[in-house]
PDB file of C-alpha atoms in Angstrom:
ATOM      1  CA  MET D   1    -109.997 240.704  40.028  1.00  0.00           C
ATOM      2  CA  LYS D   2    -113.232 242.505  39.164  1.00  0.00           C
ATOM      3  CA  THR D   3    -113.853 243.210  42.862  1.00  0.00           C
ATOM      4  CA  MET D   4    -110.376 244.735  43.287  1.00  0.00           C
ATOM      5  CA  ILE D   5    -110.847 247.022  40.273  1.00  0.00           C
ATOM      6  CA  MET D   6    -114.215 248.098  41.628  1.00  0.00           C
ATOM      7  CA  CYS D   7    -112.665 248.722  45.072  1.00  0.00           C
ATOM      8  CA  VAL D   8    -109.997 250.978  43.562  1.00  0.00           C
ATOM      9  CA  GLU D   9    -112.613 252.868  41.509  1.00  0.00           C
ATOM     10  CA  VAL D  10    -114.840 253.360  44.568  1.00  0.00           C
ATOM     11  CA  PHE D  11    -111.924 254.447  46.743  1.00  0.00           C
ATOM     12  CA  LEU D  12    -110.634 256.992  44.204  1.00  0.00           C
ATOM     13  CA  ALA D  13    -114.088 258.353  43.366  1.00  0.00           C
ATOM     14  CA  ARG D  14    -114.979 258.834  47.057  1.00  0.00           C
ATOM     15  CA  MET D  15    -111.605 260.421  47.711  1.00  0.00           C
ATOM     16  CA  ILE D  16    -112.221 262.919  44.896  1.00  0.00           C
ATOM     17  CA  ASP D  17    -115.824 263.715  45.818  1.00  0.00           C
ATOM     18  CA  VAL D  18    -115.072 264.187  49.519  1.00  0.00           C
ATOM     19  CA  SER D  19    -112.034 266.347  48.706  1.00  0.00           C
ATOM     20  CA  ILE D  20    -114.285 268.477  46.501  1.00  0.00           C
ATOM     21  CA  GLY D  21    -116.796 268.632  49.372  1.00  0.00           C
ATOM     22  CA  SER D  22    -114.137 269.855  51.793  1.00  0.00           C
ATOM     23  CA  VAL D  23    -113.013 272.596  49.428  1.00  0.00           C
ATOM     24  CA  ARG D  24    -116.643 273.485  48.643  1.00  0.00           C
ATOM     25  CA  THR D  25    -117.405 273.962  52.335  1.00  0.00           C
ATOM     26  CA  ILE D  26    -114.370 276.188  52.832  1.00  0.00           C
ATOM     27  CA  LEU D  27    -115.245 278.303  49.806  1.00  0.00           C
ATOM     28  CA  LEU D  28    -118.865 278.586  50.931  1.00  0.00           C
ATOM     29  CA  VAL D  29    -117.761 279.938  54.298  1.00  0.00           C
ATOM     30  CA  LYS D  30    -115.565 282.435  52.439  1.00  0.00           C
ATOM     31  CA  GLY D  31    -118.646 283.641  50.522  1.00  0.00           C
ATOM     32  CA  LYS D  32    -117.762 282.035  47.170  1.00  0.00           C
ATOM     33  CA  ASN D  33    -121.328 280.835  46.537  1.00  0.00           C
ATOM     34  CA  ILE D  34    -121.229 280.293  42.750  1.00  0.00           C
ATOM     35  CA  ILE D  35    -118.035 278.227  42.841  1.00  0.00           C
ATOM     36  CA  SER D  36    -119.446 276.276  45.803  1.00  0.00           C
ATOM     37  CA  MET D  37    -122.617 275.542  43.871  1.00  0.00           C
ATOM     38  CA  ILE D  38    -120.662 274.190  40.883  1.00  0.00           C
ATOM     39  CA  LEU D  39    -118.465 272.050  43.133  1.00  0.00           C
ATOM     40  CA  ALA D  40    -121.562 270.713  44.930  1.00  0.00           C
ATOM     41  CA  PHE D  41    -123.029 269.629  41.594  1.00  0.00           C
ATOM     42  CA  ILE D  42    -119.830 267.784  40.631  1.00  0.00           C
ATOM     43  CA  GLU D  43    -119.502 266.275  44.106  1.00  0.00           C
ATOM     44  CA  ILE D  44    -123.017 264.832  44.067  1.00  0.00           C
ATOM     45  CA  LEU D  45    -122.668 263.510  40.519  1.00  0.00           C
ATOM     46  CA  ILE D  46    -119.606 261.529  41.543  1.00  0.00           C
ATOM     47  CA  TRP D  47    -121.296 260.346  44.751  1.00  0.00           C
ATOM     48  CA  TYR D  48    -124.415 259.256  42.834  1.00  0.00           C
ATOM     49  CA  PHE D  49    -122.500 257.151  40.334  1.00  0.00           C
ATOM     50  CA  VAL D  50    -120.402 255.497  43.044  1.00  0.00           C
ATOM     51  CA  ALA D  51    -123.401 254.774  45.282  1.00  0.00           C
ATOM     52  CA  ARG D  52    -125.378 253.419  42.313  1.00  0.00           C
ATOM     53  CA  GLU D  53    -122.484 251.180  41.312  1.00  0.00           C
ATOM     54  CA  ILE D  54    -122.198 249.687  44.790  1.00  0.00           C
ATOM     55  CA  LEU D  55    -125.932 249.329  45.437  1.00  0.00           C
ATOM     56  CA  THR D  56    -126.666 247.672  42.082  1.00  0.00           C
ATOM     57  CA  SER D  57    -123.636 245.384  42.175  1.00  0.00           C
ATOM     58  CA  ARG D  58    -124.095 241.713  42.903  1.00  0.00           C
ATOM     59  CA  ASP D  59    -120.756 241.772  44.661  1.00  0.00           C
ATOM     60  CA  THR D  60    -121.381 241.838  48.416  1.00  0.00           C
ATOM     61  CA  SER D  61    -117.739 241.887  49.439  1.00  0.00           C
ATOM     62  CA  LEU D  62    -116.846 243.837  52.559  1.00  0.00           C
ATOM     63  CA  TYR D  63    -113.880 245.139  50.604  1.00  0.00           C
ATOM     64  CA  LEU D  64    -116.298 247.464  48.782  1.00  0.00           C
ATOM     65  CA  VAL D  65    -117.583 248.823  52.080  1.00  0.00           C
ATOM     66  CA  PHE D  66    -114.033 249.410  53.310  1.00  0.00           C
ATOM     67  CA  SER D  67    -113.076 251.031  49.983  1.00  0.00           C
ATOM     68  CA  TYR D  68    -116.062 253.358  50.269  1.00  0.00           C
ATOM     69  CA  ALA D  69    -115.251 254.287  53.876  1.00  0.00           C
ATOM     70  CA  GLY D  70    -111.511 254.519  53.192  1.00  0.00           C
ATOM     71  CA  GLY D  71    -112.099 256.804  50.208  1.00  0.00           C
ATOM     72  CA  TYR D  72    -114.260 259.043  52.385  1.00  0.00           C
ATOM     73  CA  ALA D  73    -111.633 259.189  55.146  1.00  0.00           C
ATOM     74  CA  PHE D  74    -108.732 259.780  52.772  1.00  0.00           C
ATOM     75  CA  GLY D  75    -110.773 262.389  50.876  1.00  0.00           C
ATOM     76  CA  THR D  76    -111.219 264.304  54.119  1.00  0.00           C
ATOM     77  CA  TYR D  77    -107.453 264.268  54.615  1.00  0.00           C
ATOM     78  CA  VAL D  78    -106.767 265.351  51.021  1.00  0.00           C
ATOM     79  CA  GLY D  79    -109.378 268.117  51.301  1.00  0.00           C
ATOM     80  CA  GLY D  80    -107.558 269.435  54.356  1.00  0.00           C
ATOM     81  CA  LEU D  81    -104.257 269.432  52.477  1.00  0.00           C
ATOM     82  CA  ILE D  82    -105.840 271.256  49.545  1.00  0.00           C
ATOM     83  CA  ASN D  83    -107.155 273.869  51.965  1.00  0.00           C
ATOM     84  CA  LYS D  84    -103.806 274.234  53.679  1.00  0.00           C
ATOM     85  CA  TYR D  85    -101.682 274.588  50.562  1.00  0.00           C
ATOM     86  CA  PHE D  86    -103.929 275.867  47.783  1.00  0.00           C
ATOM     87  CA  VAL D  87    -106.906 277.792  49.167  1.00  0.00           C
ATOM     88  CA  ARG D  88    -105.732 281.352  49.659  1.00  0.00           C
ATOM     89  CA  GLY D  89    -107.012 283.611  52.356  1.00  0.00           C
ATOM     90  CA  ASN D  90    -106.234 286.155  55.000  1.00  0.00           C
ATOM     91  CA  LEU D  91    -105.701 285.660  58.685  1.00  0.00           C
ATOM     92  CA  THR D  92    -105.966 288.020  61.618  1.00  0.00           C
ATOM     93  CA  ALA D  93    -103.432 287.478  64.381  1.00  0.00           C
ATOM     94  CA  PHE D  94    -103.851 288.914  67.869  1.00  0.00           C
ATOM     95  CA  VAL D  95    -100.637 288.940  69.856  1.00  0.00           C
ATOM     96  CA  VAL D  96    -100.504 289.685  73.578  1.00  0.00           C
ATOM     97  CA  THR D  97     -96.978 290.324  74.748  1.00  0.00           C
ATOM     98  CA  SER D  98     -95.293 291.500  77.914  1.00  0.00           C
ATOM     99  CA  ILE D  99     -92.806 293.443  75.806  1.00  0.00           C
ATOM    100  CA  LYS D 100     -94.427 296.802  76.187  1.00  0.00           C
ATOM    101  CA  ASN D 101     -91.943 298.921  74.326  1.00  0.00           C
ATOM    102  CA  LYS D 102     -91.977 299.649  70.645  1.00  0.00           C
ATOM    103  CA  SER D 103     -89.225 297.137  69.832  1.00  0.00           C
ATOM    104  CA  MET D 104     -91.581 294.274  69.005  1.00  0.00           C
ATOM    105  CA  VAL D 105     -93.649 296.445  66.681  1.00  0.00           C
ATOM    106  CA  ASP D 106     -90.503 297.763  64.998  1.00  0.00           C
ATOM    107  CA  LYS D 107     -89.107 294.243  64.511  1.00  0.00           C
ATOM    108  CA  LEU D 108     -92.395 293.015  63.003  1.00  0.00           C
ATOM    109  CA  LYS D 109     -92.585 296.015  60.687  1.00  0.00           C
ATOM    110  CA  LYS D 110     -88.956 295.457  59.678  1.00  0.00           C
ATOM    111  CA  VAL D 111     -89.906 292.006  58.334  1.00  0.00           C
ATOM    112  CA  LYS D 112     -92.809 293.607  56.429  1.00  0.00           C
ATOM    113  CA  TYR D 113     -95.840 292.971  58.652  1.00  0.00           C
ATOM    114  CA  GLY D 114     -98.510 295.614  59.058  1.00  0.00           C
ATOM    115  CA  VAL D 115     -99.015 295.941  62.793  1.00  0.00           C
ATOM    116  CA  SER D 116    -101.538 297.940  64.782  1.00  0.00           C
ATOM    117  CA  VAL D 117    -101.150 298.418  68.521  1.00  0.00           C
ATOM    118  CA  LEU D 118    -104.573 298.007  70.114  1.00  0.00           C
ATOM    119  CA  SER D 119    -103.760 298.703  73.742  1.00  0.00           C
ATOM    120  CA  TYR D 120    -101.221 298.863  76.517  1.00  0.00           C
ATOM    121  CA  GLU D 121    -102.743 297.414  79.646  1.00  0.00           C
ATOM    122  CA  ASP D 122    -101.589 295.550  82.750  1.00  0.00           C
ATOM    123  CA  GLY D 123     -98.008 295.673  81.529  1.00  0.00           C
ATOM    124  CA  LYS D 124     -99.006 293.956  78.286  1.00  0.00           C
ATOM    125  CA  MET D 125     -99.326 295.124  74.706  1.00  0.00           C
ATOM    126  CA  VAL D 126    -101.986 293.826  72.277  1.00  0.00           C
ATOM    127  CA  LEU D 127    -101.095 293.772  68.585  1.00  0.00           C
ATOM    128  CA  LEU D 128    -103.346 293.226  65.567  1.00  0.00           C
ATOM    129  CA  ILE D 129    -101.674 291.791  62.477  1.00  0.00           C
ATOM    130  CA  GLU D 130    -103.428 291.003  59.193  1.00  0.00           C
ATOM    131  CA  LEU D 131    -101.514 288.554  57.003  1.00  0.00           C
ATOM    132  CA  ALA D 132    -101.793 286.201  54.081  1.00  0.00           C
ATOM    133  CA  LYS D 133    -102.442 282.604  55.151  1.00  0.00           C
ATOM    134  CA  LYS D 134     -99.189 281.466  53.531  1.00  0.00           C
ATOM    135  CA  ASN D 135     -97.176 283.694  55.918  1.00  0.00           C
ATOM    136  CA  LEU D 136     -98.502 282.254  59.192  1.00  0.00           C
ATOM    137  CA  ASN D 137     -95.518 280.018  59.993  1.00  0.00           C
ATOM    138  CA  LYS D 138     -93.116 282.884  59.292  1.00  0.00           C
ATOM    139  CA  LEU D 139     -95.090 285.173  61.622  1.00  0.00           C
ATOM    140  CA  LYS D 140     -95.189 282.550  64.387  1.00  0.00           C
ATOM    141  CA  SER D 141     -91.438 282.034  64.260  1.00  0.00           C
ATOM    142  CA  THR D 142     -90.805 285.802  64.179  1.00  0.00           C
ATOM    143  CA  ILE D 143     -92.991 286.339  67.250  1.00  0.00           C
ATOM    144  CA  LYS D 144     -91.340 283.401  69.024  1.00  0.00           C
ATOM    145  CA  GLU D 145     -87.906 284.948  68.395  1.00  0.00           C
ATOM    146  CA  ILE D 146     -89.019 288.265  69.876  1.00  0.00           C
ATOM    147  CA  ASP D 147     -91.124 286.992  72.801  1.00  0.00           C
ATOM    148  CA  ASP D 148     -91.328 283.236  73.328  1.00  0.00           C
ATOM    149  CA  SER D 149     -94.081 283.673  75.926  1.00  0.00           C
ATOM    150  CA  ALA D 150     -96.336 285.833  73.705  1.00  0.00           C
ATOM    151  CA  PHE D 151     -99.979 284.762  73.547  1.00  0.00           C
ATOM    152  CA  LEU D 152    -101.106 284.309  69.938  1.00  0.00           C
ATOM    153  CA  VAL D 153    -104.624 283.847  68.569  1.00  0.00           C
ATOM    154  CA  VAL D 154    -105.188 283.487  64.825  1.00  0.00           C
ATOM    155  CA  ASN D 155    -108.555 283.676  63.053  1.00  0.00           C
ATOM    156  CA  GLU D 156    -109.555 283.573  59.420  1.00  0.00           C
ATOM    157  CA  SER D 157    -110.536 286.975  58.042  1.00  0.00           C
ATOM    158  CA  MET D 158    -113.769 287.322  56.094  1.00  0.00           C
ATOM    159  CA  HIS D 159    -113.150 290.799  54.711  1.00  0.00           C
ATOM    160  CA  VAL D 160    -110.137 293.091  54.616  1.00  0.00           C
ATOM    161  CA  GLU D 161    -110.262 296.632  53.325  1.00  0.00           C
ATOM    162  CA  ASN D 162    -107.478 299.212  53.195  1.00  0.00           C
ATOM    163  CA  GLY D 163    -104.372 298.856  55.306  1.00  0.00           C
ATOM    164  CA  PHE D 164    -101.215 296.889  54.599  1.00  0.00           C
ATOM    165  CA  MET D 165    -101.177 293.214  53.621  1.00  0.00           C
ATOM    166  CA  PRO D 166     -97.810 291.417  53.734  1.00  0.00           C
TER     167      PRO D 166
END
């Protein structure tokens, strides 16, 4: 029974510390250095206590090893979910479409997207759209409705200044 309790503790602690590590990495890339530093401190404290517990334990059960590895793997998954649903940010979408008239731009503006036309070339139009991360699925479905063969590239924005943000 003691081994099972220890396995659950190790699994949950690793899940939490790896989730924190995933969020810390994302925030560091976004330039949030102070918050990243605090999260790193918490992450390593949790890791230290878990590692110490396992390494000083007389229990040599493989269940502990699997709990440690499983907590790490599940923490990576949870960190990704936290990023997807809770870490806010901006995205830049580049859309290449064969619809070369103004109708696509007008339809995107009608649903409240700020759109800049970068070029008309080779019968194609290139659009630049800056949007909140939470609106990506809506934008993708809107573009698909207008031009289901449009080429779409989305990148995370580091800095946005001026302009319109839906």
